[in-house]
Every structure is written in structure tokens, then in C-alpha cells.
């Protein structure tokens, strides 16, 4: 009985902690929604009223009807998607090599790739700017995509390696006996079997690229080229109290798609992150 009571109270404490954590992260979003649903007159009421007296969708209509805002959304989607695809194109062969080949320094190199993922972007901003300037890739989406690929490769490689590790080697050996080349095995056998892992890695990289701010802020300064995150920041720097509600609506339009994608596909993403963690 005592054990059951302890387990029950442990579950209650877990749920209470989960609710508190959820409230901590949801409160800013709810406050942002409150601002986005207000009229310009109600914004001046400030914190005196959390629920708008007369909610309106006019701010969202204004944002979504603005051609410039749609361009920013398209830029963000294009940079995120192309960066994710390029990352998969480089990381998939690397993950296969780390999973199936044995060579000197293999473990050290894998740890070095993981260590690169831990380096803060702030450390490389100045040399990155000078390097991209020397290459003539400033104010270029191509340059931003290349940096996105470089930043995402370490995590993507680890995710795909875990997925490949879960594939029985006997399948590849059988294909090799039938005369399939090493590249043929990788292309015809391995890649189709790790499609869920590839999809999970792509979704995760897309979300991370969508939220990137420092890289495009550093490498792009022409307004038509900016992704949504940088465009909203620039707008916030020039906004005043009369446009606060519009800024809040723009932030929600930019943030909510990523949140919805993660919540809807969280099982797939978590499965990719934890693949290979437990074997037996």
C-alpha cells in the first residue's frame, strides 16, 4: 500500500511539474496572442487586460495581405528546405561510412563532429563574415544555404547513423552476394529502409533552419532577401506602440507553423533522436 501511495504521489508530482513547465513556455505565446487580437486602441491598455475586450483578426489580415511579408515567409521556407536537403545529401553518405566502415580514428572523428555541434555560432561570426566576404557570398542565398548545411551536418550525421545501425547487415550482405555494388547497396537497400529516419532528420533540420537568426542576419542585408526571423527583428526595431499588435501577429504567423509541425510529428522526431539509444 505504501508503495502504491508513493507511486501515486510521484505521478501527481510529475503532472504538476509538467503543467508548470508548460505554463512557463506557453505564457509568452498566450500574451503574444492577446496582443495580436487587440485593436490599436486596446494596445495602450497594456497589462491591465489580458483578454481583449473586442478581439479582432484584422492584424493577421494585414500581415498576410502584405506582399513583402509573404516574400519573407517564402525566403525562410526556401532557405530552410534547401539547407535541409543539402544537409541530408552530405550527411547520409557520411553516416553510412561511419556505420558500415571501420577505419583508424573513426570514433575520434565522430566525437569531433559532435563537438563541432556544441560550438556556439557567436564564436565564428566574425571569421565567418570575413570568409564569406572573401568568397563573394555576402547577400547571397547560396552562401546562407551553405552555412546552414555546414551547421546541420553534425546532428544530421548522428541521427542517420543511428538509423543505419538498426538495419541488419545481413540484408546488405545478401545484396552484395547478388552482385550489387557498394553504392548500389547504399542507394537501393539502405536509403529506402531508413526513410523514416531521413524524414525525421529533415523535419528537425527544417525547424532548426527556420529558427535561425544570426546567420542570415549576418550574411544578408538586402530587404527582399531576408527570411521571416530577420525581417520581423528589423520591423521590431522600427516599430512603436501603434504597430505592436501587428508585430505580435507577424511573430505568431512565423512561430506557430514550426510549433504545429513539431507537435504533430514529435513522435517521429523523438524516435529519430533516441534511435539506437537502447539495444538488446
Coordinates of C-alpha atoms in Angstrom, one line a residue:
X1 CA 0.0 0.0 0.0
X2 CA 2.8 2.4 0.9
X3 CA 4.5 1.7 -2.4
X4 CA 1.3 2.3 -4.3
X5 CA 0.7 5.6 -2.5
X6 CA 4.3 6.7 -3.2
X7 CA 3.9 5.9 -6.8
X8 CA 0.6 7.7 -6.9
X9 CA 2.0 10.9 -5.3
X10 CA 5.0 10.6 -7.6
X11 CA 2.7 10.6 -10.7
X12 CA 0.8 13.6 -9.2
X13 CA 4.1 15.5 -8.7
X14 CA 5.2 14.7 -12.2
X15 CA 1.9 16.0 -13.7
X16 CA 2.2 19.2 -11.6
X17 CA 5.7 19.8 -12.7
X18 CA 4.7 19.2 -16.4
X19 CA 1.9 21.7 -16.0
X20 CA 4.2 24.3 -14.5
X21 CA 6.8 23.8 -17.3
X22 CA 4.0 24.0 -19.9
X23 CA 2.7 27.2 -18.3
X24 CA 6.2 28.7 -18.3
X25 CA 6.6 28.3 -22.0
X26 CA 3.0 28.9 -23.1
X27 CA 2.5 32.2 -21.2
X28 CA 4.6 34.3 -23.6
X29 CA 2.8 32.7 -26.6
X30 CA -0.6 33.4 -24.9
X31 CA 0.4 37.0 -24.2
X32 CA 1.6 37.4 -27.8
X33 CA -1.8 36.1 -29.0
X34 CA -3.5 38.6 -26.7
X35 CA -1.6 41.4 -28.3
X36 CA -2.3 40.1 -31.8
X37 CA -6.0 40.0 -31.2
X38 CA -6.2 43.6 -29.9
X39 CA -7.0 46.8 -31.8
X40 CA -4.6 49.7 -31.8
X41 CA -6.7 51.4 -29.1
X42 CA -6.6 48.4 -26.8
X43 CA -2.8 48.0 -27.0
X44 CA -2.5 51.2 -25.0
X45 CA -4.3 49.5 -22.1
X46 CA -1.1 47.5 -21.6
X47 CA -1.2 44.7 -19.0
X48 CA -4.4 46.0 -17.5
X49 CA -6.4 43.5 -19.6
X50 CA -5.1 40.1 -20.7
X51 CA -8.2 39.1 -22.7
X52 CA -9.1 41.7 -25.4
X53 CA -12.5 43.3 -24.9
X54 CA -13.1 43.2 -28.6
X55 CA -10.9 40.6 -30.3
X56 CA -10.1 41.2 -34.0
X57 CA -8.3 39.3 -36.7
X58 CA -7.5 42.5 -38.6
X59 CA -3.9 42.3 -37.6
X60 CA -3.5 38.9 -39.1
X61 CA -5.3 40.0 -42.3
X62 CA -2.9 43.0 -42.6
X63 CA 0.1 40.8 -42.2
X64 CA -1.0 38.0 -44.6
X65 CA -2.1 40.5 -47.2
X66 CA 1.3 42.3 -47.2
X67 CA 3.3 41.1 -50.3
X68 CA 6.6 41.8 -48.5
X69 CA 5.7 39.6 -45.6
X70 CA 4.8 36.7 -48.0
X71 CA 8.2 37.2 -49.6
X72 CA 9.9 36.9 -46.2
X73 CA 8.0 33.7 -45.5
X74 CA 9.0 32.3 -48.8
X75 CA 12.6 33.2 -48.2
X76 CA 12.6 31.5 -44.8
X77 CA 10.9 28.4 -46.3
X78 CA 13.4 28.2 -49.2
X79 CA 16.5 28.6 -47.1
X80 CA 15.2 26.1 -44.6
X81 CA 14.2 23.5 -47.1
X82 CA 17.3 23.7 -49.4
X83 CA 19.5 23.8 -46.3
X84 CA 17.8 20.6 -45.1
X85 CA 18.1 18.8 -48.4
X86 CA 21.7 19.8 -48.8
X87 CA 22.4 18.6 -45.3
X88 CA 20.8 15.2 -46.0
X89 CA 22.8 14.9 -49.3
X90 CA 26.1 15.3 -47.4
X91 CA 25.2 13.6 -44.1
X92 CA 23.6 10.4 -45.5
X93 CA 26.9 9.0 -47.2
X94 CA 28.9 10.2 -44.1
X95 CA 26.5 8.4 -41.8
X96 CA 26.7 5.2 -43.9
X97 CA 30.5 5.3 -43.9
X98 CA 30.6 5.7 -40.1
X99 CA 28.1 2.9 -39.6
X100 CA 29.5 0.3 -42.0
X101 CA 33.2 1.0 -42.5
X102 CA 36.0 0.6 -39.9
X103 CA 39.0 2.9 -40.2
X104 CA 41.6 4.4 -37.9
X105 CA 40.3 7.4 -35.9
X106 CA 36.6 6.6 -36.6
X107 CA 35.5 7.1 -33.0
X108 CA 37.6 10.2 -32.6
X109 CA 36.2 11.7 -35.8
X110 CA 32.6 11.0 -34.7
X111 CA 33.3 12.8 -31.4
X112 CA 34.9 15.7 -33.3
X113 CA 31.7 16.1 -35.4
X114 CA 29.6 16.1 -32.2
X115 CA 32.0 18.6 -30.6
X116 CA 31.5 20.9 -33.6
X117 CA 27.8 20.9 -33.0
X118 CA 28.4 22.3 -29.5
X119 CA 30.3 25.3 -30.7
X120 CA 28.3 28.5 -30.3
X121 CA 27.6 30.4 -33.6
X122 CA 28.8 33.6 -31.8
X123 CA 32.3 32.2 -31.7
X124 CA 32.6 32.1 -35.5
X125 CA 30.6 35.1 -36.6
X126 CA 33.5 37.4 -37.3
X127 CA 35.7 34.9 -39.2
X128 CA 32.6 33.6 -41.0
X129 CA 31.7 37.1 -42.2
X130 CA 35.2 37.7 -43.5
X131 CA 35.4 34.3 -45.1
X132 CA 32.1 34.7 -46.9
X133 CA 33.1 38.2 -47.9
X134 CA 36.3 36.9 -49.5
X135 CA 34.3 34.3 -51.4
X136 CA 31.8 37.0 -52.6
X137 CA 28.9 35.2 -51.0
X138 CA 27.5 38.1 -48.9
X139 CA 23.9 39.0 -49.7
X140 CA 23.5 35.6 -51.4
X141 CA 21.0 32.9 -50.5
X142 CA 23.5 30.3 -51.8
X143 CA 26.0 31.4 -49.1
X144 CA 23.4 31.2 -46.4
X145 CA 22.3 27.7 -47.5
X146 CA 25.9 26.5 -47.5
X147 CA 26.3 27.7 -43.9
X148 CA 23.0 26.1 -43.0
X149 CA 24.3 22.8 -44.4
X150 CA 27.6 23.0 -42.5
X151 CA 25.8 23.8 -39.3
X152 CA 23.3 21.0 -39.6
X153 CA 25.6 18.2 -40.8
X154 CA 26.9 17.0 -37.4
X155 CA 23.5 16.4 -35.9
X156 CA 22.1 15.0 -39.1
X157 CA 25.0 12.6 -39.4
X158 CA 24.4 11.3 -35.9
X159 CA 20.7 10.8 -36.5
X160 CA 21.2 9.0 -39.7
X161 CA 24.0 6.8 -38.3
X162 CA 21.6 5.6 -35.6
X163 CA 19.0 4.7 -38.2
X164 CA 21.6 2.8 -40.3
X165 CA 22.9 1.0 -37.3
X166 CA 19.5 -0.5 -36.7
X167 CA 19.5 -2.2 -40.2
X168 CA 20.7 -5.8 -40.2
X169 CA 24.0 -6.2 -42.1
X170 CA 22.7 -9.5 -43.5
X171 CA 20.4 -7.6 -45.9
X172 CA 23.4 -5.8 -47.4
X173 CA 25.5 -8.9 -47.4
X174 CA 22.7 -10.7 -49.4
X175 CA 22.6 -7.9 -51.9
X176 CA 26.4 -8.0 -52.2
X177 CA 26.2 -11.7 -53.0
X178 CA 23.7 -11.0 -55.7
X179 CA 26.3 -8.7 -57.3
X180 CA 25.1 -5.3 -56.0
X181 CA 27.9 -2.7 -55.7
X182 CA 28.6 -0.8 -52.5
X183 CA 26.9 2.3 -53.9
X184 CA 24.0 0.2 -55.1
X185 CA 23.6 -1.3 -51.7
X186 CA 23.6 2.2 -50.2
X187 CA 21.1 3.6 -52.8
X188 CA 18.8 0.6 -53.2
X189 CA 18.8 -1.1 -49.9
X190 CA 19.9 1.3 -47.1
X191 CA 18.3 4.6 -48.1
X192 CA 14.8 3.1 -48.6
X193 CA 15.0 1.3 -45.2
X194 CA 15.9 4.5 -43.3
X195 CA 13.2 6.6 -45.0
X196 CA 11.6 7.3 -41.6
X197 CA 14.9 8.4 -40.1
X198 CA 15.6 10.6 -43.2
X199 CA 12.2 12.2 -42.8
X200 CA 12.7 12.8 -39.1
X201 CA 16.1 14.3 -39.6
X202 CA 14.8 16.6 -42.4
X203 CA 11.9 17.8 -40.3
X204 CA 14.2 18.6 -37.4
X205 CA 16.8 20.3 -39.5
X206 CA 14.0 22.3 -41.2
X207 CA 12.7 23.5 -37.9
X208 CA 16.2 24.5 -36.7
X209 CA 16.9 26.3 -40.0
X210 CA 13.5 28.1 -39.8
X211 CA 14.5 29.5 -36.4
X212 CA 18.0 30.6 -37.5
X213 CA 18.6 34.3 -36.9
X214 CA 22.3 35.1 -36.5
X215 CA 23.5 33.5 -39.8
X216 CA 21.0 35.3 -42.2
X217 CA 21.2 38.5 -40.1
X218 CA 25.0 38.5 -40.6
X219 CA 25.1 37.5 -44.2
X220 CA 22.1 39.3 -45.7
X221 CA 21.3 42.9 -45.6
X222 CA 19.0 43.4 -48.6
X223 CA 15.4 43.6 -47.6
X224 CA 14.0 41.4 -50.4
X225 CA 16.4 38.6 -49.4
X226 CA 15.6 38.4 -45.7
X227 CA 13.9 35.4 -44.1
X228 CA 11.0 36.0 -41.8
X229 CA 13.0 35.9 -38.5
X230 CA 15.3 38.7 -39.5
X231 CA 12.6 40.7 -41.2
X232 CA 10.5 40.7 -38.0
X233 CA 13.5 41.8 -36.0
X234 CA 14.2 44.7 -38.3
X235 CA 10.5 45.7 -38.1
X236 CA 10.5 45.5 -34.3
X237 CA 13.5 47.8 -34.2
X238 CA 11.5 50.5 -36.1
X239 CA 8.0 49.8 -34.6
X240 CA 6.2 51.8 -32.0
X241 CA 3.1 51.3 -29.8
X242 CA 0.8 51.9 -32.7
X243 CA 2.2 48.8 -34.5
X244 CA 2.7 46.5 -31.6
X245 CA -0.4 44.4 -32.4
X246 CA 0.8 44.0 -36.0
X247 CA 4.2 42.9 -34.9
X248 CA 2.6 40.3 -32.5
X249 CA 0.5 38.9 -35.3
X250 CA 3.6 38.6 -37.5
X251 CA 5.5 36.8 -34.8
X252 CA 2.7 34.3 -34.3
X253 CA 2.4 33.6 -38.0
X254 CA 6.2 33.0 -38.1
X255 CA 6.4 30.8 -34.9
X256 CA 3.2 28.8 -35.0
X257 CA 3.9 26.7 -38.1
X258 CA 7.1 25.4 -36.5
X259 CA 5.3 24.6 -33.3
X260 CA 2.5 22.8 -35.1
X261 CA 5.0 20.8 -37.2
X262 CA 6.9 19.7 -34.1
X263 CA 3.8 18.8 -32.1
X264 CA 2.3 16.9 -34.9
X265 CA 5.5 15.0 -35.7
X266 CA 7.0 14.8 -32.3
X267 CA 6.9 11.0 -32.1
X268 CA 8.8 10.8 -35.3
X269 CA 11.4 13.4 -34.2
X270 CA 11.8 11.9 -30.8
X271 CA 12.1 8.4 -32.3
X272 CA 15.0 9.7 -34.5
X273 CA 16.7 11.3 -31.6
X274 CA 16.5 8.2 -29.4
X275 CA 17.1 5.6 -32.1
X276 CA 19.9 3.3 -31.1
X277 CA 20.0 4.6 -27.5
X278 CA 18.7 1.3 -26.2
X279 CA 19.7 -2.0 -27.8
X280 CA 19.1 -5.5 -26.7

